CSV table of C-alpha atoms in Angstrom, one decimal:
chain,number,residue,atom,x,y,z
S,1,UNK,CA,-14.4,-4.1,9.8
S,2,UNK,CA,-18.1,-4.4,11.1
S,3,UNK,CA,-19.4,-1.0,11.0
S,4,UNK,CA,-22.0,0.9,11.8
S,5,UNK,CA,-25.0,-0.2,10.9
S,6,UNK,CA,-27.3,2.3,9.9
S,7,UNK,CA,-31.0,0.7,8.6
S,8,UNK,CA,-31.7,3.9,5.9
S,9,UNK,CA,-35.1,4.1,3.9
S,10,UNK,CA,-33.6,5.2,1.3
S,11,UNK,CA,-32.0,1.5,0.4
S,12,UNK,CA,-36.0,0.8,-0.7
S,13,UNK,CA,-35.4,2.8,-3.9
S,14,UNK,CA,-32.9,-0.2,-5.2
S,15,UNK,CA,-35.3,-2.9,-4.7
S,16,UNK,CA,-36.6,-2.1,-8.0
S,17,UNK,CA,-36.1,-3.7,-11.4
S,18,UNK,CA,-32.8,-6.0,-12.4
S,19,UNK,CA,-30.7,-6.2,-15.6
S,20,UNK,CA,-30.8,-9.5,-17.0
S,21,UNK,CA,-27.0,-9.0,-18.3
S,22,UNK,CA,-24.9,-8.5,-15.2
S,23,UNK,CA,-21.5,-6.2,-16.2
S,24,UNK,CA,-18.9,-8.1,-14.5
S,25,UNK,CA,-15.6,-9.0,-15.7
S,26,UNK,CA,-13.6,-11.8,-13.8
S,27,UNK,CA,-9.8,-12.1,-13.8
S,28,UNK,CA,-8.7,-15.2,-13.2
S,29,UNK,CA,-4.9,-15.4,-14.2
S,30,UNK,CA,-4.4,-15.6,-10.5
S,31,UNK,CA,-4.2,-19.2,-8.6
S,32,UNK,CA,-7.1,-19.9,-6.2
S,33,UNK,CA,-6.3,-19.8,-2.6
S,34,UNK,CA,-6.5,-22.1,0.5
S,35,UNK,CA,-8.7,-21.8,3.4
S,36,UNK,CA,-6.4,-20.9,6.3
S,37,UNK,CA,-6.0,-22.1,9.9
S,38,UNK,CA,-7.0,-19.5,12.8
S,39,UNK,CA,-3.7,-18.9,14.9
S,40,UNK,CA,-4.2,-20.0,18.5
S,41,UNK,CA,-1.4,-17.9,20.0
S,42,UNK,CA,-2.5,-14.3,21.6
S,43,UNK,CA,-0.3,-11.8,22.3
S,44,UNK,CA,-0.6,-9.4,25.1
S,45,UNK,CA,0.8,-5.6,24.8
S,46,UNK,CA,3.4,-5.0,27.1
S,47,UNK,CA,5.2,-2.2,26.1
S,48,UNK,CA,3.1,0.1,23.9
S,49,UNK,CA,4.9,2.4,21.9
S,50,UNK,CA,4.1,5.0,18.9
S,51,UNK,CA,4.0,4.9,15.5
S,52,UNK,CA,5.6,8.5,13.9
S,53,UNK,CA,4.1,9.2,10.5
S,54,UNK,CA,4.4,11.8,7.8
S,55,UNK,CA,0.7,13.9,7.8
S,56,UNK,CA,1.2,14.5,4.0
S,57,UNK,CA,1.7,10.6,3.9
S,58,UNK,CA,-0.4,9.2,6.3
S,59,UNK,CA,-4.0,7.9,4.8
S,60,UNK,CA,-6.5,5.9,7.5
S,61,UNK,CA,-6.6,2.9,10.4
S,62,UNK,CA,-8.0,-0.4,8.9
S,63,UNK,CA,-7.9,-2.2,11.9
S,64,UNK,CA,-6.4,-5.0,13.8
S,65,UNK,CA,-4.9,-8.5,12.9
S,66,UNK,CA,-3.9,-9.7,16.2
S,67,UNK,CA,-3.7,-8.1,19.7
S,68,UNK,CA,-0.4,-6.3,18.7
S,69,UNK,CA,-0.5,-5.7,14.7
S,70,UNK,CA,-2.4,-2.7,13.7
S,71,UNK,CA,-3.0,-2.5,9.4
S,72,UNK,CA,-2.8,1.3,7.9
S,73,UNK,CA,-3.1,2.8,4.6
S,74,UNK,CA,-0.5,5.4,3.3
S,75,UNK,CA,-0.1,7.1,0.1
S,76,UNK,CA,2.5,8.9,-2.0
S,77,UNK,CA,3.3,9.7,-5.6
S,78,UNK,CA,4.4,5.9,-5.3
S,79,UNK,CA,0.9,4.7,-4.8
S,80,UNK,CA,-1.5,3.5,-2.1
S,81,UNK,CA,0.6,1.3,0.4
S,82,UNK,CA,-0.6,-1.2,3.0
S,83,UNK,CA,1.2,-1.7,6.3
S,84,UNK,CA,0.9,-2.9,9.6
S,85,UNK,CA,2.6,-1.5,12.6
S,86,UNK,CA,3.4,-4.1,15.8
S,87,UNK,CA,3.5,-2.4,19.2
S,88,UNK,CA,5.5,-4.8,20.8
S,89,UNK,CA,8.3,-4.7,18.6
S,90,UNK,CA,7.7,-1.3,17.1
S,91,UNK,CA,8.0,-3.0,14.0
S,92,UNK,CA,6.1,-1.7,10.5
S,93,UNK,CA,5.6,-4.2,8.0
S,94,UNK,CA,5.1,-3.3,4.0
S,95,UNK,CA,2.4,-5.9,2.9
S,96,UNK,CA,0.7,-4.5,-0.6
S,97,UNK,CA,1.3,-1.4,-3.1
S,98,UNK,CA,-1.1,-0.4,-5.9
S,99,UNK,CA,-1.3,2.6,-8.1
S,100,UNK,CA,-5.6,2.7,-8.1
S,101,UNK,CA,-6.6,4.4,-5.2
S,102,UNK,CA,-7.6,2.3,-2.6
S,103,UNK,CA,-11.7,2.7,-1.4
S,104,UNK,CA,-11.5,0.0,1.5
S,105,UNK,CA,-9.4,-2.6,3.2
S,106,UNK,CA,-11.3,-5.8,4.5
S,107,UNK,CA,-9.3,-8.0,6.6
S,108,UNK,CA,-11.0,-11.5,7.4
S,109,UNK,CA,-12.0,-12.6,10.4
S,110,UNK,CA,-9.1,-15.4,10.3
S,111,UNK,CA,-6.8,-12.4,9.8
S,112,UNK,CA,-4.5,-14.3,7.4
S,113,UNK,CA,-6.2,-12.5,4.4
S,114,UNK,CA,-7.0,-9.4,3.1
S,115,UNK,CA,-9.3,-7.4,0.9
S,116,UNK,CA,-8.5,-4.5,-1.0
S,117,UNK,CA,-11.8,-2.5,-2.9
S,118,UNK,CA,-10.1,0.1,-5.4
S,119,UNK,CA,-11.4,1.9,-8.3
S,120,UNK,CA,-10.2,4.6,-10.5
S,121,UNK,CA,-13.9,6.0,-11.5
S,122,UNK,CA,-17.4,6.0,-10.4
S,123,UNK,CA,-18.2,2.8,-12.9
S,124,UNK,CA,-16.0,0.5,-12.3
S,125,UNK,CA,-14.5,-1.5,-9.1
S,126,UNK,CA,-11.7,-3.7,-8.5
S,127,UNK,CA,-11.2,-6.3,-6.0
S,128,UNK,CA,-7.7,-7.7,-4.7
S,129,UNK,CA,-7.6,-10.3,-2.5
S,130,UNK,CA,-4.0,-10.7,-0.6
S,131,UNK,CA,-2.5,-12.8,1.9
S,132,UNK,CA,-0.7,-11.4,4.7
S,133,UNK,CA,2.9,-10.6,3.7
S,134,UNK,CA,1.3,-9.5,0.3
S,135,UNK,CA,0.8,-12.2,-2.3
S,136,UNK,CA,-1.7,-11.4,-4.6
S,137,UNK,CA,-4.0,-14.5,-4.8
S,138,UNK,CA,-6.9,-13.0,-6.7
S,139,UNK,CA,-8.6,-10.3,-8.7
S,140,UNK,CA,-12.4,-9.2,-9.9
S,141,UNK,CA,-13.4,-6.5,-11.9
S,142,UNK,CA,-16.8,-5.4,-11.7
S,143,UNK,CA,-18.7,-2.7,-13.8
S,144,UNK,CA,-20.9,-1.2,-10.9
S,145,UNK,CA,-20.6,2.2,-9.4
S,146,UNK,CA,-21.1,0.8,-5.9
S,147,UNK,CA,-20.2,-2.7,-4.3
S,148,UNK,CA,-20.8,-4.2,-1.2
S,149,UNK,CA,-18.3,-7.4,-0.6
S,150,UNK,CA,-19.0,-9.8,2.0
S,151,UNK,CA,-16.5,-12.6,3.0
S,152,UNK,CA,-17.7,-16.0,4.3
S,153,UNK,CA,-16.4,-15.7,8.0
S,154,UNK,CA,-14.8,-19.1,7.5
S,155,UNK,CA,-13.5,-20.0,4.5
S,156,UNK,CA,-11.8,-17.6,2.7
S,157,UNK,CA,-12.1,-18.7,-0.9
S,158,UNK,CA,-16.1,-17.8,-0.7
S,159,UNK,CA,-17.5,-14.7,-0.6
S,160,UNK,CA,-20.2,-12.5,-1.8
S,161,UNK,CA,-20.4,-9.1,-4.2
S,162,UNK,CA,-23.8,-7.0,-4.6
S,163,UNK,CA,-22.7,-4.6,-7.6
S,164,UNK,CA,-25.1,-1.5,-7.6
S,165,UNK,CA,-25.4,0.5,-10.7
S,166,UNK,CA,-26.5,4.0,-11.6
S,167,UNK,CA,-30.1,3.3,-11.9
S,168,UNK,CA,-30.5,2.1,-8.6
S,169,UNK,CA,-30.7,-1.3,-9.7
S,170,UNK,CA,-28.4,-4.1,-8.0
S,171,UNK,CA,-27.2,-8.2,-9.0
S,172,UNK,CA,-25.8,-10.6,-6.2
S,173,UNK,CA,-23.1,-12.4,-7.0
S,174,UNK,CA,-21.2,-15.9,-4.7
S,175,UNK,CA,-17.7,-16.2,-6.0
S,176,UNK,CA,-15.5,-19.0,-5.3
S,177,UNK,CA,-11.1,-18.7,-5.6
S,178,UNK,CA,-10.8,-21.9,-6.0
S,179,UNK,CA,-13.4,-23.0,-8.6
S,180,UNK,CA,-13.0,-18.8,-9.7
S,181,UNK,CA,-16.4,-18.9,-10.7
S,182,UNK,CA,-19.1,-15.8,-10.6
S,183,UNK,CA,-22.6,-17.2,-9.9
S,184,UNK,CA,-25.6,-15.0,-9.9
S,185,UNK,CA,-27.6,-15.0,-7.0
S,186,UNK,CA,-31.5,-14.9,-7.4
S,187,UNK,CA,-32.2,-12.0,-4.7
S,188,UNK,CA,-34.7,-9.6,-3.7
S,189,UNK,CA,-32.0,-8.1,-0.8
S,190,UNK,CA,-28.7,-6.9,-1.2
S,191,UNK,CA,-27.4,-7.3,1.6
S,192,UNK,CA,-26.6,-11.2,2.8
S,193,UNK,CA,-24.4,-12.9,5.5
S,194,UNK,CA,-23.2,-16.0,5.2
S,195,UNK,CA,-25.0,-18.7,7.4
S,196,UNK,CA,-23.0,-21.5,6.4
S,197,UNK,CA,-21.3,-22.4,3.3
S,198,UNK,CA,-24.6,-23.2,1.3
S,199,UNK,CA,-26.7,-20.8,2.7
S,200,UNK,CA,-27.3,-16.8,3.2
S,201,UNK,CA,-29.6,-14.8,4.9
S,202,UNK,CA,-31.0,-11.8,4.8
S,203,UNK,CA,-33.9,-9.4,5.9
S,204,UNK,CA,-36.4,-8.8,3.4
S,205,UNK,CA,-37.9,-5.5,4.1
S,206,UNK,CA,-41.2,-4.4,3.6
S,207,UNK,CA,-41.2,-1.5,0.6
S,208,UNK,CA,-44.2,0.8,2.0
S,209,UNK,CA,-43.2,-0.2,6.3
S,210,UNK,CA,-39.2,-0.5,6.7
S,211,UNK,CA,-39.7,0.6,10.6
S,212,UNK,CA,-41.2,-2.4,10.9
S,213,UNK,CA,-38.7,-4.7,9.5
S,214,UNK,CA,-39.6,-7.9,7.4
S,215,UNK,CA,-39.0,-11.7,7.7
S,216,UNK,CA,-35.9,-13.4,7.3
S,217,UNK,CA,-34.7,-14.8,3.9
S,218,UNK,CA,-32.8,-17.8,3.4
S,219,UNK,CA,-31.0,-18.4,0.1
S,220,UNK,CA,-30.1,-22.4,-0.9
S,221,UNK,CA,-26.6,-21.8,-2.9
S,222,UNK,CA,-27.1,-25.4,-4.0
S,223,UNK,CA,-31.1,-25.3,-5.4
S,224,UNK,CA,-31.7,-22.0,-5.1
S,225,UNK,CA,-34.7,-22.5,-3.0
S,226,UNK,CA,-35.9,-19.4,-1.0
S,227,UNK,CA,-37.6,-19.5,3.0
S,228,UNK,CA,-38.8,-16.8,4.8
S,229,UNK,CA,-39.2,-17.3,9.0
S,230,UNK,CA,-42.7,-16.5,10.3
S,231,UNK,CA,-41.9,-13.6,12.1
S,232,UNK,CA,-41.4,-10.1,10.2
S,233,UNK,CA,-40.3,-7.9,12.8
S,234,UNK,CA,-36.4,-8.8,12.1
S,235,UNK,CA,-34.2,-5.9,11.3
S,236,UNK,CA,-30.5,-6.6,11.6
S,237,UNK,CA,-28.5,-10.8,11.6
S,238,UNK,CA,-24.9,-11.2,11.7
S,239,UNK,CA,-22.8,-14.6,12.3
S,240,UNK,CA,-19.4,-14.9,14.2
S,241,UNK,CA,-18.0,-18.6,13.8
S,242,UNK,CA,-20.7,-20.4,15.4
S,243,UNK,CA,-22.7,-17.5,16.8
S,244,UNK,CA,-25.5,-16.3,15.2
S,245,UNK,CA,-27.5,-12.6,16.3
S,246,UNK,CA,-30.7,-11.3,15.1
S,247,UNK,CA,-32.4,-8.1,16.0
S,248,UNK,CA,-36.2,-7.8,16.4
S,249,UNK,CA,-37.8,-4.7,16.6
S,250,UNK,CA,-41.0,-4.0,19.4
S,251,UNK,CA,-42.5,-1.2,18.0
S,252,UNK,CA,-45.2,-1.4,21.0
S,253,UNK,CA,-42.7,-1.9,23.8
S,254,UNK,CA,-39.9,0.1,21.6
S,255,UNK,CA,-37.1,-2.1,22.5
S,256,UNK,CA,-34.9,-4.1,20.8
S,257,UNK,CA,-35.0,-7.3,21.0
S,258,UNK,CA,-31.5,-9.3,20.8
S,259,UNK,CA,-31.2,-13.4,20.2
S,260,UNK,CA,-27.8,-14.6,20.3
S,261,UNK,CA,-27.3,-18.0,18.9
S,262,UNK,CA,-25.1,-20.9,19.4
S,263,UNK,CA,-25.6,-22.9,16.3
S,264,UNK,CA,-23.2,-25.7,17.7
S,265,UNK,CA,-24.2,-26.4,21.0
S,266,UNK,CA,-28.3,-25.3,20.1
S,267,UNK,CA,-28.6,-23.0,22.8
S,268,UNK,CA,-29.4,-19.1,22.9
S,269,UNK,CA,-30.2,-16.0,25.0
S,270,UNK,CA,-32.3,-13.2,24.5
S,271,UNK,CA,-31.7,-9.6,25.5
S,272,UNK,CA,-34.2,-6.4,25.3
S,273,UNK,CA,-32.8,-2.9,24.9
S,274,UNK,CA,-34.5,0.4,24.1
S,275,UNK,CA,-35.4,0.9,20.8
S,276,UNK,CA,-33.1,4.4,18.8
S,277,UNK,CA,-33.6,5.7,15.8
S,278,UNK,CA,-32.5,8.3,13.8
S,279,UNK,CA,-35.5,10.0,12.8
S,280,UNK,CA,-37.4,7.4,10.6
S,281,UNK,CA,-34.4,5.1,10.4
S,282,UNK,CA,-33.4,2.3,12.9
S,283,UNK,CA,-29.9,2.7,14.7
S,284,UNK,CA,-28.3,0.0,15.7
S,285,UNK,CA,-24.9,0.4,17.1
S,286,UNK,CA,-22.1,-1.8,15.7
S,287,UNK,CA,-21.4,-5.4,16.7
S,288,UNK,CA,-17.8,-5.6,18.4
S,289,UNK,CA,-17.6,-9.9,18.5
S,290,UNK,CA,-14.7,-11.2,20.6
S,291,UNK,CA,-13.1,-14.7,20.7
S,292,UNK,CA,-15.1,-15.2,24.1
S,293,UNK,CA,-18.2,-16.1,22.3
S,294,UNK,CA,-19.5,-12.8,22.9
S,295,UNK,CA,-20.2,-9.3,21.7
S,296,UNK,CA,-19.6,-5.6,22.3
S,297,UNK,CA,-22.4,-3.0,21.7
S,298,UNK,CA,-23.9,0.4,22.7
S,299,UNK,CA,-27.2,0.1,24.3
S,300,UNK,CA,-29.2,3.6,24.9
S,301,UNK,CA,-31.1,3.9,28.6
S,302,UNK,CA,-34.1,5.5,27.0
S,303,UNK,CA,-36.1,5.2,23.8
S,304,UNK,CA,-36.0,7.5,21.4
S,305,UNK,CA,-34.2,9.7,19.2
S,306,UNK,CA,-30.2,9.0,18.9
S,307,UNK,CA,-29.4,12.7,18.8
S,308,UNK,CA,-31.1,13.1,22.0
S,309,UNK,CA,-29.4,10.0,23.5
S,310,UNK,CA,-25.9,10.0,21.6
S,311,UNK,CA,-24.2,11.2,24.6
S,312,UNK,CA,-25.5,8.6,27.0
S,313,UNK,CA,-25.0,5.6,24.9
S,314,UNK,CA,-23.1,2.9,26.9
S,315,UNK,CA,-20.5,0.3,26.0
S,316,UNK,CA,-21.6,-3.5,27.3
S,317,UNK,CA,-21.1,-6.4,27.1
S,318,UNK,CA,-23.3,-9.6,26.0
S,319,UNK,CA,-22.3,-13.5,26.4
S,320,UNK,CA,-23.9,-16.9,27.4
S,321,UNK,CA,-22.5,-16.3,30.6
S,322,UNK,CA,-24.1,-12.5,31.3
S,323,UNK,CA,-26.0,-10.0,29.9
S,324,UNK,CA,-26.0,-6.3,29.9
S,325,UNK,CA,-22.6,-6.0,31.4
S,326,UNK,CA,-21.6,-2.2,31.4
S,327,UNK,CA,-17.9,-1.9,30.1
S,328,UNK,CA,-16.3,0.8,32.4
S,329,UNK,CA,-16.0,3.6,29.4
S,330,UNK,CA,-17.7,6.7,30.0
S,331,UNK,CA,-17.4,8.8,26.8
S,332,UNK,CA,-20.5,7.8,25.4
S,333,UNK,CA,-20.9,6.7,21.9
S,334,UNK,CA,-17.1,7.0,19.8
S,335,UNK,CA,-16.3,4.7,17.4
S,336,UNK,CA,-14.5,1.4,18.5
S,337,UNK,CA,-12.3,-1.0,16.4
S,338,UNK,CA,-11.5,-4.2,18.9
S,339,UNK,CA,-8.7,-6.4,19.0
S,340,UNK,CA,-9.6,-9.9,18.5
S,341,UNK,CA,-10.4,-10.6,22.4
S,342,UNK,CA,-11.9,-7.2,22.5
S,343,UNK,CA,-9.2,-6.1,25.6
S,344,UNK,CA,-7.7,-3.3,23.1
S,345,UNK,CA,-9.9,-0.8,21.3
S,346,UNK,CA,-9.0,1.6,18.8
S,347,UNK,CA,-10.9,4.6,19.3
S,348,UNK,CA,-12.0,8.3,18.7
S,349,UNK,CA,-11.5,10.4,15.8
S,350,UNK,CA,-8.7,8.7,13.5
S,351,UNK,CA,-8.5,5.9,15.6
S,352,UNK,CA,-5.4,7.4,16.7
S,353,UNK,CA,-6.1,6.5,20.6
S,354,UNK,CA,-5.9,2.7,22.2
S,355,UNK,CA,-7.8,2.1,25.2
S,356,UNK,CA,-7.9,-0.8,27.2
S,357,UNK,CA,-11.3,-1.8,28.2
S,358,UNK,CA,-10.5,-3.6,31.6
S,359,UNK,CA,-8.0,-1.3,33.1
S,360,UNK,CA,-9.4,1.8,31.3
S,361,UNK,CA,-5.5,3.0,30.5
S,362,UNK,CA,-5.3,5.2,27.2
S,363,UNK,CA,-2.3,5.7,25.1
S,364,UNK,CA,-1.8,7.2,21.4
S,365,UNK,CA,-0.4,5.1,19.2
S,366,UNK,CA,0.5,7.5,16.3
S,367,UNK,CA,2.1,10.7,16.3
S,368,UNK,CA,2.4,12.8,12.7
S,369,UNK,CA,6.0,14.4,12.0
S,370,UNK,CA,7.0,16.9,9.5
S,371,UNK,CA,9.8,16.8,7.5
């Protein structure tokens, strides 16, 4: 899912020296996998109905894979298990069971894939890559007592790892399924997002000023080459299909300062909200993208601190075709998982609760039972 995006100064302690030796294991008795085709049919809920599970039983919400399938973790003294749950046809489907506890589910944007991040100690992670239905197409172990995975939005046999280890120093790494080679990224950032299928980009921050955010960093796969932009003020860039979003920040004006990109078409539209933080860190709220080449967000009406302005956060919309559009939800800032065209949202503590976000109708979607 794309979370919450939190810019903490504490990340600067990891920008310090690298191993040479990177302590990564690759498994590769699995067959590479093929890039998949986006599905063109949507589904609308019609009849929504409930989902009874066993508390004891019941783990977390991973998200949604179309406008009807909701994936969920569960675990017994069988394992972790990965379902989804349709509620059209009040169907639950088994898709995956391992025995290593399960840290995170990644479901890519294509929704025909999935990730699982699992580990059994603080040293070592595993990575399990799945097609929907539960065919295990690949595996990577890596020695690291943190990762941070990154799928390329498009293509489903790329993607990135940053393995962090104890001593607060981190290696990059662009793996491909179908050549299943590990490649070592030359990078001063952790953190990257895949511009296109050669190139990633990052924010370089500055190590004495990360309130005022740094320049952006593009990465050559190919050469290797490095460029920075000639502003410095970026602190946040994501990419949706052929959408790209940077954040500025205005430290004089405090606002900030949203570009949304079509890279296809060369167009783009810029937005200003009031700058939040949290204390001496940056908050920027997630980035909710929808198939209607646009995005959800929480924007504050003030400047200033978030605990002060938590409670008046509002949900809006952004797009080519309008900007600032308030979303009729008035519950202030809860966390929000969308369905693909952003209608349905799961919501609220467990993500229990589905709302829809044009009619403003709520329903809860799981109820726990006791044997």
């Amino acid at each position: 899912m794309k979370r919450l995006i939190i810019i903490l100064v504490a990340i600067l302690l990891i920008y310090g020296c690298k191993d040479d030796q990177p302590n990564v294991a690759v498994s590769t008795a699995q067959p590479p996998m093929e890039s998949p085709e986006t599905p063109n049919e949507v589904n609308e809920v019609k009849i929504p109905s409930q989902y009874f599970a066993r508390s004891e039983e019941f783990d977390r919400v991973i998200g949604w894979i179309s406008e009807t399938e909701i994936m969920f973790l569960e675990k017994n003294m069988e394992g972790s298990h990965v379902y989804t749950y349709d509620l059209n046809s009040n169907k639950k489907t088994h898709h995956a069971t391992v025995d290593m506890p399960i840290n995170d589910v990644i479901i890519h944007p294509s929704k025909s894939h999935f990730t699982l991040l699992m580990s059994e100690n603080s040293l070592q992670a595993t990575i399990g890559i799945y097609e929907m239905g539960g065919t295990k197409v690949d595996e990577l172990t890596i020695e690291s007592s943190e990762i941070v995975f990154e799928w390329h939005p498009a293509q489903v046999e790329l993607m990135t790892v940053t393995a962090f280890y104890e001593d607060w120093t981190f290696d990059t790494f662009r793996y491909s399924s179908k050549t299943q080679i590990l490649e070592l990224i030359s990078s001063s950032q952790p953190f990257l997002e895949w511009a296109s299928d050669n190139e990633l980009v990052g924010v370089e921050w500055n190590e004495t000023d990360a309130l005022s955010g740094g320049p952006l960093t593009t990465i050559s796969i190919s050469d290797g080459l490095i460029s920075k932009s000639e502003e410095s003020n970026y602190i946040f860039v994501d990419y949706f299909e052929d959408l790209s979003l940077t954040v500025q920040i205005d430290q004089e004006r405090e606002l900030f300062i949203y570009k949304l990109s079509d890279l296809k078409n060369k167009t783009e539209k810029i937005f200003d909200t009031p700058a939040i933080s949290n204390y001496s860190q940056w908050f920027i709220p997630e980035i909710i993208w929808t198939n209607q080449e646009s995005f959800l967000t929480y924007i504050s009406p003030n400047s200033g601190l978030l605990d002060v302005n938590q409670s008046k956060l509002e949900l809006v919309e952004f797009s080519f075709k309008s900007e600032n559009e308030r979303v009729q939800f008035d519950e202030g800032y809860v966390q929000l998982i969308c369905s693909p065209n952003g209608e349905y949202c799961l919501k609220g503590e467990g993500l229990f609760t589905i709302i829809n976000l044009n009619s403003g109708e709520e329903f809860k979607w799981i109820e726990y039972i006791s044997e």
